[in-house]
Amino acid sequence: MNEKQLKSVLLGSGAAVALLATPAVAGEVDDLKAQIEALQQRLDTVEVQQTKIEDSQERVAPANAVTAGDFPGSWKLPGSDTSISFSGYVKADFIYDFDALTNSDSFGVSGIALDNSASARRDGNVRLHARQSRFRFDSRTPTDWGMMRTRIEGDFFGANGNQTASNSNSFRLRQAFGQLGPVLAGQTFTTFSDTSTYPDTVDFYGCAGVEFARQAMIRYSASLAEGLGLDLAVENPQSRITFANAAGTARSTNTNDHMPDLVARFTYSDSWGAVNLAGVGRYFTFDAGNGQSDSSLGYGVHAGANVNLWEGGNIGGVFNFGDGIGRYITGGLYRGAVAQCTNPAKNLTPGTAGCNVDVDTIWSMGGMVRLTHRWTDNLRSNVHYGFVRTDVPVSQLTSAGLGTTAANGLNNSVDYLSGNIIWSPVSRVNIGLEVMHGWRDSHQSSQTNNSGEATRVQLGMQYVF
């Protein structure tokens, strides 16, 4: 008997009792009324309980439904344990250069025009572009060996497009890696750095003096204690060796790399901030294939920190030094070693028979300090200073009578200073205004026109999805 039928029986019974009631059976009628009222109360209780059960029951999604994923912004495809997300941003940059730079899209201090040169007299330039716009694909899949993670990311800072009409800049790979448990394989930011210390700049290139490289690697990560981590990595080496030719000008060649770069990094984080310490070992080989060969070891040391100062305030910085780490330091000399002939009588380019080639690493040092302050929840400011110092191998490049101009244009030092204010009118939108100034000092055999400086103003508008 269903609920409606039960109600009908109860009501009908009550009506029949009322019609047939006589004084002789008044007591029995009262008993029946009491029983009916008790049954009605029990029926009401059952209805309430049934409603609660229906409301509390979890609704099972159809087998072909898309459901929420296991990390923010992700979702799961039907019949899969894999959570995926598609993210990125669109960014438009509006740039004005008061002075001459070789790169109109990013503020590279190493390319500032030298004083009194023809390039330096061509000051003033306007540039608008959207090359920093970015796409990123992420996934997470639980396995018996731990979480499997993948990422593919790219932007449009590849080959320059034709500004005449289409401005179709080439898409390029930034990151592509997979990770299963503690082991990562693929291309991502070098372990000889810490991205948490990277400055918050409007300019894409960022602050000089910061360690930076994205390259292929195999990395193992372990947690040693609460807040303490260790990373060990084998990374792509990409040696660059400079030598002077018979015309007395410096050249750079990518030699055969016999060993990968070996990197170790310790990180520690707590409520007050974080610190990190890293080291890299490198191996340079110059081999001309004619019996002229030599090799040299290089190394680098990195230290970085972030410290919370006050509510909304944070200070951070990095310091690095070493032999043969030029390509790891933003704004530095991207050559790690120099090759020279130890037989002056030959006056030959290294690699020629009889030269007796010798390879020496180039010493570099760099650093960066930044201060961040949040004025409100949607307004923040940043100030950055960075520097790079390089021991330019003048004596090696000008040896063997190859001329005094071989080291010309190689930077002894670069300095960078910037400040910005970034406003987020709504979530996922950032509008920033930044002023940058840079100094460059390079080697010149004449000791004139060996320095330059430049200033840039940039407005960036970023829309994150």
Tab-separated table of C-alpha atoms in Angstrom:
chain	number	residue	atom	x	y	z
A	1	MET	CA	0.000	0.000	0.000
A	2	ASN	CA	1.480	3.350	-0.985
A	3	GLU	CA	1.362	6.594	0.931
A	4	LYS	CA	-1.720	8.018	-0.824
A	5	GLN	CA	-3.651	4.794	-0.347
A	6	LEU	CA	-2.749	4.719	3.356
A	7	LYS	CA	-4.013	8.281	3.814
A	8	SER	CA	-7.291	7.427	2.052
A	9	VAL	CA	-7.869	4.423	4.301
A	10	LEU	CA	-7.234	6.436	7.431
A	11	LEU	CA	-9.536	9.263	6.381
A	12	GLY	CA	-12.248	6.873	5.236
A	13	SER	CA	-12.077	4.973	8.498
A	14	GLY	CA	-12.439	8.178	10.457
A	15	ALA	CA	-15.510	9.199	8.472
A	16	ALA	CA	-17.163	5.806	8.910
A	17	VAL	CA	-16.603	5.869	12.626
A	18	ALA	CA	-18.131	9.331	12.873
A	19	LEU	CA	-21.276	8.293	10.968
A	20	LEU	CA	-21.865	5.081	12.930
A	21	ALA	CA	-21.113	6.491	16.336
A	22	THR	CA	-23.851	6.087	19.042
A	23	PRO	CA	-23.804	6.823	22.729
A	24	ALA	CA	-23.354	3.108	23.394
A	25	VAL	CA	-20.124	2.945	21.520
A	26	ALA	CA	-18.787	6.419	22.367
A	27	GLY	CA	-15.869	4.988	24.302
A	28	GLU	CA	-14.818	2.769	21.429
A	29	VAL	CA	-15.000	5.715	19.009
A	30	ASP	CA	-12.692	7.754	21.194
A	31	ASP	CA	-10.206	4.874	21.186
A	32	LEU	CA	-10.339	4.638	17.394
A	33	LYS	CA	-9.789	8.398	17.044
A	34	ALA	CA	-6.720	8.174	19.250
A	35	GLN	CA	-5.339	5.317	17.167
A	36	ILE	CA	-5.940	7.237	13.923
A	37	GLU	CA	-4.155	10.314	15.294
A	38	ALA	CA	-1.187	8.146	16.329
A	39	LEU	CA	-1.029	6.590	12.856
A	40	GLN	CA	-1.132	10.062	11.252
A	41	GLN	CA	1.764	11.238	13.423
A	42	ARG	CA	3.793	8.175	12.453
A	43	LEU	CA	3.017	8.822	8.786
A	44	ASP	CA	4.185	12.445	9.072
A	45	THR	CA	7.420	11.269	10.712
A	46	VAL	CA	8.055	8.776	7.892
A	47	GLU	CA	7.549	11.530	5.275
A	48	VAL	CA	10.081	13.811	6.990
A	49	GLN	CA	12.644	11.013	7.260
A	50	GLN	CA	12.168	10.046	3.623
A	51	THR	CA	12.751	13.655	2.505
A	52	LYS	CA	15.975	13.867	4.538
A	53	ILE	CA	17.248	10.606	3.060
A	54	GLU	CA	16.591	11.809	-0.496
A	55	ASP	CA	18.304	15.157	0.168
A	56	SER	CA	21.384	13.530	1.724
A	57	GLN	CA	21.892	10.969	-0.998
A	58	GLU	CA	24.846	11.839	-3.319
A	59	ARG	CA	23.723	12.279	-6.855
A	60	VAL	CA	25.808	10.055	-9.115
A	61	ALA	CA	27.041	11.821	-12.261
A	62	PRO	CA	26.499	10.117	-15.588
A	63	ALA	CA	29.443	8.063	-16.792
A	64	ASN	CA	30.083	10.502	-19.670
A	65	ALA	CA	30.074	13.695	-17.542
A	66	VAL	CA	33.035	16.098	-17.159
A	67	THR	CA	33.854	16.555	-13.456
A	68	ALA	CA	36.099	18.838	-11.396
A	69	GLY	CA	39.807	17.955	-11.328
A	70	ASP	CA	42.232	17.441	-8.455
A	71	PHE	CA	44.069	20.786	-8.760
A	72	PRO	CA	42.787	24.370	-9.159
A	73	GLY	CA	41.335	25.186	-12.568
A	74	SER	CA	41.397	21.566	-13.758
A	75	TRP	CA	38.781	19.061	-14.870
A	76	LYS	CA	38.573	15.323	-15.515
A	77	LEU	CA	37.586	13.814	-18.820
A	78	PRO	CA	34.867	11.109	-18.808
A	79	GLY	CA	36.130	7.740	-17.627
A	80	SER	CA	39.565	9.075	-16.674
A	81	ASP	CA	41.501	9.733	-13.459
A	82	THR	CA	43.597	12.384	-15.230
A	83	SER	CA	42.997	16.025	-14.279
A	84	ILE	CA	43.911	18.528	-16.990
A	85	SER	CA	43.989	22.309	-17.300
A	86	PHE	CA	44.561	24.824	-20.067
A	87	SER	CA	45.804	28.226	-18.945
A	88	GLY	CA	47.961	31.178	-19.925
A	89	TYR	CA	47.548	34.865	-20.618
A	90	VAL	CA	47.377	37.542	-23.275
A	91	LYS	CA	49.815	40.420	-22.763
A	92	ALA	CA	50.216	43.615	-24.746
A	93	ASP	CA	53.312	45.809	-24.261
A	94	PHE	CA	53.734	49.478	-25.163
A	95	ILE	CA	57.404	50.559	-25.097
A	96	TYR	CA	59.295	53.813	-25.527
A	97	ASP	CA	63.102	53.927	-25.590
A	98	PHE	CA	64.810	57.235	-24.862
A	99	ASP	CA	68.152	55.748	-25.954
A	100	ALA	CA	69.389	53.170	-28.439
A	101	LEU	CA	69.152	49.447	-27.664
A	102	THR	CA	69.728	46.450	-29.892
A	103	ASN	CA	66.558	44.756	-28.573
A	104	SER	CA	63.352	46.757	-28.899
A	105	ASP	CA	61.155	44.037	-27.346
A	106	SER	CA	63.083	43.373	-24.102
A	107	PHE	CA	65.385	45.575	-22.030
A	108	GLY	CA	68.743	43.830	-22.467
A	109	VAL	CA	71.432	45.927	-20.778
A	110	SER	CA	74.195	43.986	-22.534
A	111	GLY	CA	72.990	45.462	-25.830
A	112	ILE	CA	73.008	49.160	-24.870
A	113	ALA	CA	74.674	51.272	-27.568
A	114	LEU	CA	78.106	52.661	-26.638
A	115	ASP	CA	78.554	56.419	-26.260
A	116	ASN	CA	79.432	58.437	-29.354
A	117	SER	CA	78.712	55.509	-31.643
A	118	ALA	CA	76.403	55.863	-34.620
A	119	SER	CA	73.859	53.630	-32.871
A	120	ALA	CA	73.887	55.805	-29.748
A	121	ARG	CA	72.952	58.839	-31.818
A	122	ARG	CA	69.817	57.059	-33.058
A	123	ASP	CA	67.887	57.578	-29.836
A	124	GLY	CA	64.112	57.366	-29.436
A	125	ASN	CA	61.999	54.390	-30.485
A	126	VAL	CA	58.384	53.232	-30.101
A	127	ARG	CA	57.428	49.553	-30.088
A	128	LEU	CA	54.106	47.762	-29.512
A	129	HIS	CA	53.874	43.973	-29.423
A	130	ALA	CA	52.039	40.995	-27.896
A	131	ARG	CA	54.860	38.435	-28.101
A	132	GLN	CA	54.798	37.529	-24.412
A	133	SER	CA	51.304	35.993	-24.694
A	134	ARG	CA	51.485	32.442	-23.399
A	135	PHE	CA	49.767	29.032	-23.450
A	136	ARG	CA	50.176	26.267	-20.861
A	137	PHE	CA	48.818	22.721	-20.629
A	138	ASP	CA	49.060	20.786	-17.331
A	139	SER	CA	47.938	17.344	-16.219
A	140	ARG	CA	47.942	15.236	-13.033
A	141	THR	CA	47.315	11.482	-12.848
A	142	PRO	CA	47.465	9.426	-9.632
A	143	THR	CA	49.486	6.195	-9.972
A	144	ASP	CA	50.864	3.459	-7.736
A	145	TRP	CA	54.257	5.211	-7.994
A	146	GLY	CA	52.950	8.594	-6.960
A	147	MET	CA	51.484	11.497	-8.905
A	148	MET	CA	52.336	11.733	-12.603
A	149	ARG	CA	52.567	15.333	-13.780
A	150	THR	CA	53.076	16.841	-17.247
A	151	ARG	CA	53.437	20.371	-18.597
A	152	ILE	CA	53.784	21.897	-22.060
A	153	GLU	CA	54.201	25.678	-22.289
A	154	GLY	CA	55.081	28.135	-25.011
A	155	ASP	CA	54.975	31.788	-26.041
A	156	PHE	CA	55.644	33.902	-29.132
A	157	PHE	CA	59.166	35.122	-28.399
A	158	GLY	CA	60.513	32.951	-31.205
A	159	ALA	CA	61.671	34.344	-34.542
A	160	ASN	CA	60.610	37.934	-35.186
A	161	GLY	CA	57.639	38.477	-37.444
A	162	ASN	CA	57.200	40.963	-40.253
A	163	GLN	CA	56.067	44.241	-38.665
A	164	THR	CA	55.052	45.596	-42.050
A	165	ALA	CA	51.728	43.787	-42.062
A	166	SER	CA	51.060	40.576	-40.149
A	167	ASN	CA	53.424	40.724	-37.127
A	168	SER	CA	53.237	36.915	-37.099
A	169	ASN	CA	55.887	36.091	-34.508
A	170	SER	CA	56.862	32.440	-34.214
A	171	PHE	CA	55.627	30.226	-31.403
A	172	ARG	CA	58.430	28.702	-29.306
A	173	LEU	CA	58.769	26.018	-26.643
A	174	ARG	CA	59.333	27.194	-23.073
A	175	GLN	CA	58.683	24.101	-20.984
A	176	ALA	CA	57.925	20.460	-21.783
A	177	PHE	CA	58.410	17.921	-19.008
A	178	GLY	CA	56.930	14.953	-17.236
A	179	GLN	CA	57.309	13.984	-13.601
A	180	LEU	CA	56.569	10.702	-11.845
A	181	GLY	CA	56.993	10.877	-8.099
A	182	PRO	CA	60.368	12.521	-7.340
A	183	VAL	CA	61.848	12.222	-10.867
A	184	LEU	CA	61.390	14.927	-13.525
A	185	ALA	CA	62.513	14.609	-17.158
A	186	GLY	CA	62.220	17.219	-19.897
A	187	GLN	CA	62.770	20.947	-20.356
A	188	THR	CA	62.160	23.451	-17.571
A	189	PHE	CA	63.984	26.112	-15.544
A	190	THR	CA	67.522	25.154	-14.544
A	191	THR	CA	68.097	23.762	-11.075
A	192	PHE	CA	70.916	26.335	-10.767
A	193	SER	CA	68.334	28.994	-9.876
A	194	ASP	CA	65.231	29.525	-7.787
A	195	THR	CA	62.192	30.938	-9.568
A	196	SER	CA	60.651	32.075	-6.264
A	197	THR	CA	63.276	34.831	-6.117
A	198	TYR	CA	62.612	36.062	-9.667
A	199	PRO	CA	61.663	39.757	-9.758
A	200	ASP	CA	58.146	40.914	-10.619
A	201	THR	CA	58.835	43.026	-13.715
A	202	VAL	CA	56.691	44.342	-16.554
A	203	ASP	CA	59.582	43.849	-18.981
A	204	PHE	CA	59.871	40.300	-20.295
A	205	TYR	CA	63.667	40.056	-19.990
A	206	GLY	CA	63.716	40.971	-16.308
A	207	CYS	CA	66.511	42.031	-13.990
A	208	ALA	CA	70.215	41.563	-14.787
A	209	GLY	CA	72.278	39.359	-12.481
A	210	VAL	CA	69.639	36.634	-12.025
A	211	GLU	CA	70.494	33.038	-12.900
A	212	PHE	CA	68.347	31.936	-15.798
A	213	ALA	CA	68.180	29.068	-18.282
A	214	ARG	CA	65.498	26.716	-19.524
A	215	GLN	CA	66.943	23.446	-20.738
A	216	ALA	CA	66.478	19.680	-20.877
A	217	MET	CA	67.339	17.721	-17.735
A	218	ILE	CA	66.715	14.754	-15.502
A	219	ARG	CA	66.114	15.875	-11.904
A	220	TYR	CA	65.550	14.030	-8.649
A	221	SER	CA	63.869	15.850	-5.751
A	222	ALA	CA	63.734	14.704	-2.135
A	223	SER	CA	62.357	16.066	1.129
A	224	LEU	CA	65.058	15.800	3.814
A	225	ALA	CA	63.063	17.310	6.683
A	226	GLU	CA	60.116	19.632	7.231
A	227	GLY	CA	60.725	22.612	4.932
A	228	LEU	CA	64.102	21.271	3.704
A	229	GLY	CA	64.489	19.920	0.168
A	230	LEU	CA	67.263	18.618	-2.075
A	231	ASP	CA	67.375	18.603	-5.892
A	232	LEU	CA	69.985	16.763	-7.977
A	233	ALA	CA	70.035	17.259	-11.747
A	234	VAL	CA	71.866	16.355	-14.929
A	235	GLU	CA	71.303	19.186	-17.443
A	236	ASN	CA	72.130	20.126	-21.031
A	237	PRO	CA	75.647	21.676	-21.059
A	238	GLN	CA	75.839	23.991	-24.150
A	239	SER	CA	79.474	25.101	-23.838
A	240	ARG	CA	80.460	28.348	-25.550
A	241	ILE	CA	84.148	29.069	-26.132
A	242	THR	CA	85.531	32.382	-27.381
A	243	PHE	CA	88.712	32.663	-29.429
A	244	ALA	CA	90.430	35.292	-31.551
A	245	ASN	CA	90.995	34.816	-35.244
A	246	ALA	CA	93.821	36.181	-37.363
A	247	ALA	CA	91.897	39.391	-38.001
A	248	GLY	CA	91.949	40.186	-34.304
A	249	THR	CA	88.231	39.783	-33.661
A	250	ALA	CA	86.547	37.531	-31.090
A	251	ARG	CA	84.478	34.589	-32.183
A	252	SER	CA	82.357	32.113	-30.259
A	253	THR	CA	81.897	28.479	-31.146
A	254	ASN	CA	79.751	25.722	-29.733
A	255	THR	CA	82.134	22.838	-29.203
A	256	ASN	CA	81.383	19.180	-28.658
A	257	ASP	CA	80.064	18.756	-25.131
A	258	HIS	CA	81.593	15.689	-23.504
A	259	MET	CA	79.814	16.033	-20.138
A	260	PRO	CA	76.428	17.342	-18.966
A	261	ASP	CA	76.166	20.119	-16.399
A	262	LEU	CA	75.804	18.631	-12.902
A	263	VAL	CA	73.651	20.638	-10.473
A	264	ALA	CA	72.713	20.311	-6.797
A	265	ARG	CA	70.365	22.593	-4.856
A	266	PHE	CA	69.208	22.862	-1.243
A	267	THR	CA	66.036	24.808	-0.383
A	268	TYR	CA	64.535	25.703	2.979
A	269	SER	CA	61.229	27.473	3.585
A	270	ASP	CA	59.388	28.625	6.707
A	271	SER	CA	56.749	31.162	7.685
A	272	TRP	CA	59.318	33.992	7.586
A	273	GLY	CA	60.454	33.231	4.020
A	274	ALA	CA	62.863	30.921	2.203
A	275	VAL	CA	66.551	30.425	1.370
A	276	ASN	CA	68.294	28.334	-1.265
A	277	LEU	CA	71.843	27.328	-2.152
A	278	ALA	CA	72.926	25.722	-5.429
A	279	GLY	CA	76.076	24.667	-7.246
A	280	VAL	CA	76.891	23.634	-10.816
A	281	GLY	CA	79.874	21.798	-12.285
A	282	ARG	CA	80.816	22.212	-15.964
A	283	TYR	CA	83.333	20.723	-18.414
A	284	PHE	CA	84.636	22.605	-21.475
A	285	THR	CA	86.361	20.921	-24.411
A	286	PHE	CA	87.852	22.504	-27.530
A	287	ASP	CA	88.647	19.905	-30.184
A	288	ALA	CA	89.486	20.916	-33.747
A	289	GLY	CA	89.738	17.325	-34.931
A	290	ASN	CA	93.355	17.769	-36.043
A	291	GLY	CA	95.113	16.982	-32.803
A	292	GLN	CA	94.577	20.468	-31.401
A	293	SER	CA	92.415	20.044	-28.288
A	294	ASP	CA	92.224	21.047	-24.655
A	295	SER	CA	89.680	21.048	-21.835
A	296	SER	CA	88.917	22.916	-18.629
A	297	LEU	CA	86.594	22.576	-15.620
A	298	GLY	CA	84.078	25.247	-14.633
A	299	TYR	CA	81.897	25.780	-11.592
A	300	GLY	CA	79.240	28.101	-10.215
A	301	VAL	CA	77.720	28.922	-6.817
A	302	HIS	CA	74.282	30.454	-6.220
A	303	ALA	CA	72.591	31.734	-3.058
A	304	GLY	CA	69.123	33.251	-2.833
A	305	ALA	CA	66.568	34.299	-0.237
A	306	ASN	CA	63.071	35.717	0.285
A	307	VAL	CA	62.207	37.381	3.599
A	308	ASN	CA	58.799	38.701	4.688
A	309	LEU	CA	59.280	42.156	6.238
A	310	TRP	CA	55.878	43.610	7.072
A	311	GLU	CA	52.328	42.983	5.959
A	312	GLY	CA	52.510	43.223	2.186
A	313	GLY	CA	56.292	43.714	2.193
A	314	ASN	CA	58.962	41.281	1.005
A	315	ILE	CA	62.662	41.535	0.162
A	316	GLY	CA	64.528	39.019	-1.945
A	317	GLY	CA	67.758	38.594	-3.804
A	318	VAL	CA	70.377	36.327	-5.330
A	319	PHE	CA	74.169	36.263	-5.534
A	320	ASN	CA	76.235	34.095	-7.852
A	321	PHE	CA	79.829	33.650	-8.969
A	322	GLY	CA	82.045	31.134	-10.702
A	323	ASP	CA	84.261	30.187	-13.627
A	324	GLY	CA	82.533	29.357	-16.885
A	325	ILE	CA	78.945	30.259	-15.867
A	326	GLY	CA	78.451	33.244	-18.179
A	327	ARG	CA	75.445	31.781	-19.985
A	328	TYR	CA	73.628	31.206	-16.685
A	329	ILE	CA	73.672	34.888	-15.633
A	330	THR	CA	71.122	37.247	-17.197
A	331	GLY	CA	72.853	40.192	-18.865
A	332	GLY	CA	76.306	38.641	-18.607
A	333	LEU	CA	78.887	37.417	-21.096
A	334	TYR	CA	77.287	34.318	-22.596
A	335	ARG	CA	80.646	32.646	-23.194
A	336	GLY	CA	82.118	30.324	-20.624
A	337	ALA	CA	85.733	29.921	-21.736
A	338	VAL	CA	88.445	31.281	-24.022
A	339	ALA	CA	90.833	29.356	-26.282
A	340	GLN	CA	94.258	30.703	-27.255
A	341	CYS	CA	97.441	29.572	-28.949
A	342	THR	CA	100.346	29.015	-26.563
A	343	ASN	CA	102.756	29.125	-29.489
A	344	PRO	CA	103.035	32.857	-30.325
A	345	ALA	CA	105.303	32.247	-33.268
A	346	LYS	CA	102.481	30.564	-35.140
A	347	ASN	CA	100.091	33.541	-34.934
A	348	LEU	CA	97.265	31.165	-35.759
A	349	THR	CA	93.628	30.748	-34.930
A	350	PRO	CA	93.179	28.082	-32.231
A	351	GLY	CA	92.558	24.744	-33.889
A	352	THR	CA	95.219	25.145	-36.559
A	353	ALA	CA	98.082	22.635	-36.468
A	354	GLY	CA	100.996	23.923	-34.407
A	355	CYS	CA	98.887	26.321	-32.336
A	356	ASN	CA	99.075	24.304	-29.091
A	357	VAL	CA	95.599	25.398	-28.001
A	358	ASP	CA	94.881	26.198	-24.347
A	359	VAL	CA	91.364	26.576	-22.843
A	360	ASP	CA	90.693	28.766	-19.787
A	361	THR	CA	87.331	29.487	-18.151
A	362	ILE	CA	86.008	33.053	-17.788
A	363	TRP	CA	85.174	34.306	-14.285
A	364	SER	CA	81.802	36.004	-13.715
A	365	MET	CA	79.829	37.371	-10.776
A	366	GLY	CA	76.288	38.691	-10.544
A	367	GLY	CA	73.482	39.510	-8.198
A	368	MET	CA	70.055	41.040	-7.747
A	369	VAL	CA	68.055	42.569	-4.910
A	370	ARG	CA	64.361	43.439	-5.046
A	371	LEU	CA	61.813	45.030	-2.722
A	372	THR	CA	58.083	44.369	-3.075
A	373	HIS	CA	55.274	46.216	-1.311
A	374	ARG	CA	51.513	45.679	-1.623
A	375	TRP	CA	49.717	48.971	-1.058
A	376	THR	CA	46.284	47.325	-1.247
A	377	ASP	CA	44.919	43.962	-2.303
A	378	ASN	CA	45.001	45.064	-5.945
A	379	LEU	CA	47.943	47.494	-6.060
A	380	ARG	CA	51.636	46.618	-5.677
A	381	SER	CA	55.072	48.126	-6.390
A	382	ASN	CA	58.513	46.626	-7.032
A	383	VAL	CA	62.038	48.050	-7.097
A	384	HIS	CA	64.945	46.019	-8.535
A	385	TYR	CA	68.705	46.405	-8.838
A	386	GLY	CA	70.952	43.915	-10.607
A	387	PHE	CA	74.574	43.738	-11.712
A	388	VAL	CA	77.045	41.507	-13.562
A	389	ARG	CA	80.841	41.650	-13.451
A	390	THR	CA	83.043	39.703	-15.873
A	391	ASP	CA	86.795	39.212	-16.055
A	392	VAL	CA	87.092	39.784	-19.808
A	393	PRO	CA	90.035	37.669	-21.082
A	394	VAL	CA	91.800	40.533	-22.836
A	395	SER	CA	95.327	39.116	-22.546
A	396	GLN	CA	94.301	35.729	-23.947
A	397	LEU	CA	92.355	37.217	-26.850
A	398	THR	CA	95.137	39.626	-27.832
A	399	SER	CA	97.986	37.127	-27.425
A	400	ALA	CA	100.039	35.640	-30.245
A	401	GLY	CA	100.059	38.950	-32.092
A	402	LEU	CA	96.420	38.656	-33.157
A	403	GLY	CA	95.750	42.336	-32.568
A	404	THR	CA	94.310	44.422	-29.761
A	405	THR	CA	90.714	44.507	-30.983
A	406	ALA	CA	89.779	40.891	-30.266
A	407	ALA	CA	88.113	41.708	-26.938
A	408	ASN	CA	86.356	44.848	-28.143
A	409	GLY	CA	82.674	44.948	-27.243
A	410	LEU	CA	82.880	42.280	-24.534
A	411	ASN	CA	81.245	43.669	-21.388
A	412	ASN	CA	83.261	44.163	-18.217
A	413	SER	CA	80.153	45.170	-16.282
A	414	VAL	CA	76.438	45.863	-16.593
A	415	ASP	CA	74.052	47.436	-14.061
A	416	TYR	CA	70.269	47.516	-14.032
A	417	LEU	CA	67.732	49.545	-12.031
A	418	SER	CA	63.946	49.516	-12.371
A	419	GLY	CA	60.754	50.377	-10.555
A	420	ASN	CA	57.125	49.656	-11.329
A	421	ILE	CA	53.573	49.889	-10.091
A	422	ILE	CA	51.063	47.167	-10.997
A	423	TRP	CA	47.298	47.537	-10.641
A	424	SER	CA	44.794	44.668	-10.793
A	425	PRO	CA	41.362	46.284	-11.314
A	426	VAL	CA	39.727	42.845	-11.319
A	427	SER	CA	40.935	39.334	-10.713
A	428	ARG	CA	43.193	38.026	-13.519
A	429	VAL	CA	43.926	41.446	-15.018
A	430	ASN	CA	47.252	43.250	-14.401
A	431	ILE	CA	48.152	46.702	-15.703
A	432	GLY	CA	51.736	47.732	-15.000
A	433	LEU	CA	53.895	50.790	-15.653
A	434	GLU	CA	57.670	50.371	-15.378
A	435	VAL	CA	60.740	52.579	-15.767
A	436	MET	CA	64.118	50.913	-16.466
A	437	HIS	CA	67.646	52.284	-16.640
A	438	GLY	CA	70.789	50.387	-17.528
A	439	TRP	CA	74.542	50.945	-17.700
A	440	ARG	CA	77.087	49.030	-19.754
A	441	ASP	CA	80.898	49.144	-19.662
A	442	SER	CA	82.785	47.153	-22.292
A	443	HIS	CA	86.387	46.619	-23.283
A	444	GLN	CA	87.718	48.846	-26.060
A	445	SER	CA	91.324	48.852	-27.197
A	446	SER	CA	91.218	52.638	-27.623
A	447	GLN	CA	89.753	53.106	-24.105
A	448	THR	CA	87.192	55.486	-25.601
A	449	ASN	CA	83.514	54.966	-26.337
A	450	ASN	CA	83.566	51.993	-23.977
A	451	SER	CA	80.396	52.723	-21.994
A	452	GLY	CA	76.738	53.478	-22.538
A	453	GLU	CA	73.443	53.851	-20.741
A	454	ALA	CA	69.784	53.751	-21.691
A	455	THR	CA	66.310	54.410	-20.287
A	456	ARG	CA	63.023	52.748	-21.191
A	457	VAL	CA	59.378	53.214	-20.157
A	458	GLN	CA	56.976	50.322	-20.619
A	459	LEU	CA	53.248	49.820	-20.118
A	460	GLY	CA	52.058	46.219	-19.945
A	461	MET	CA	48.461	44.953	-19.949
A	462	GLN	CA	47.992	41.293	-19.012
A	463	TYR	CA	44.803	39.190	-19.137
A	464	VAL	CA	45.136	35.808	-17.429
A	465	PHE	CA	42.923	32.831	-18.272
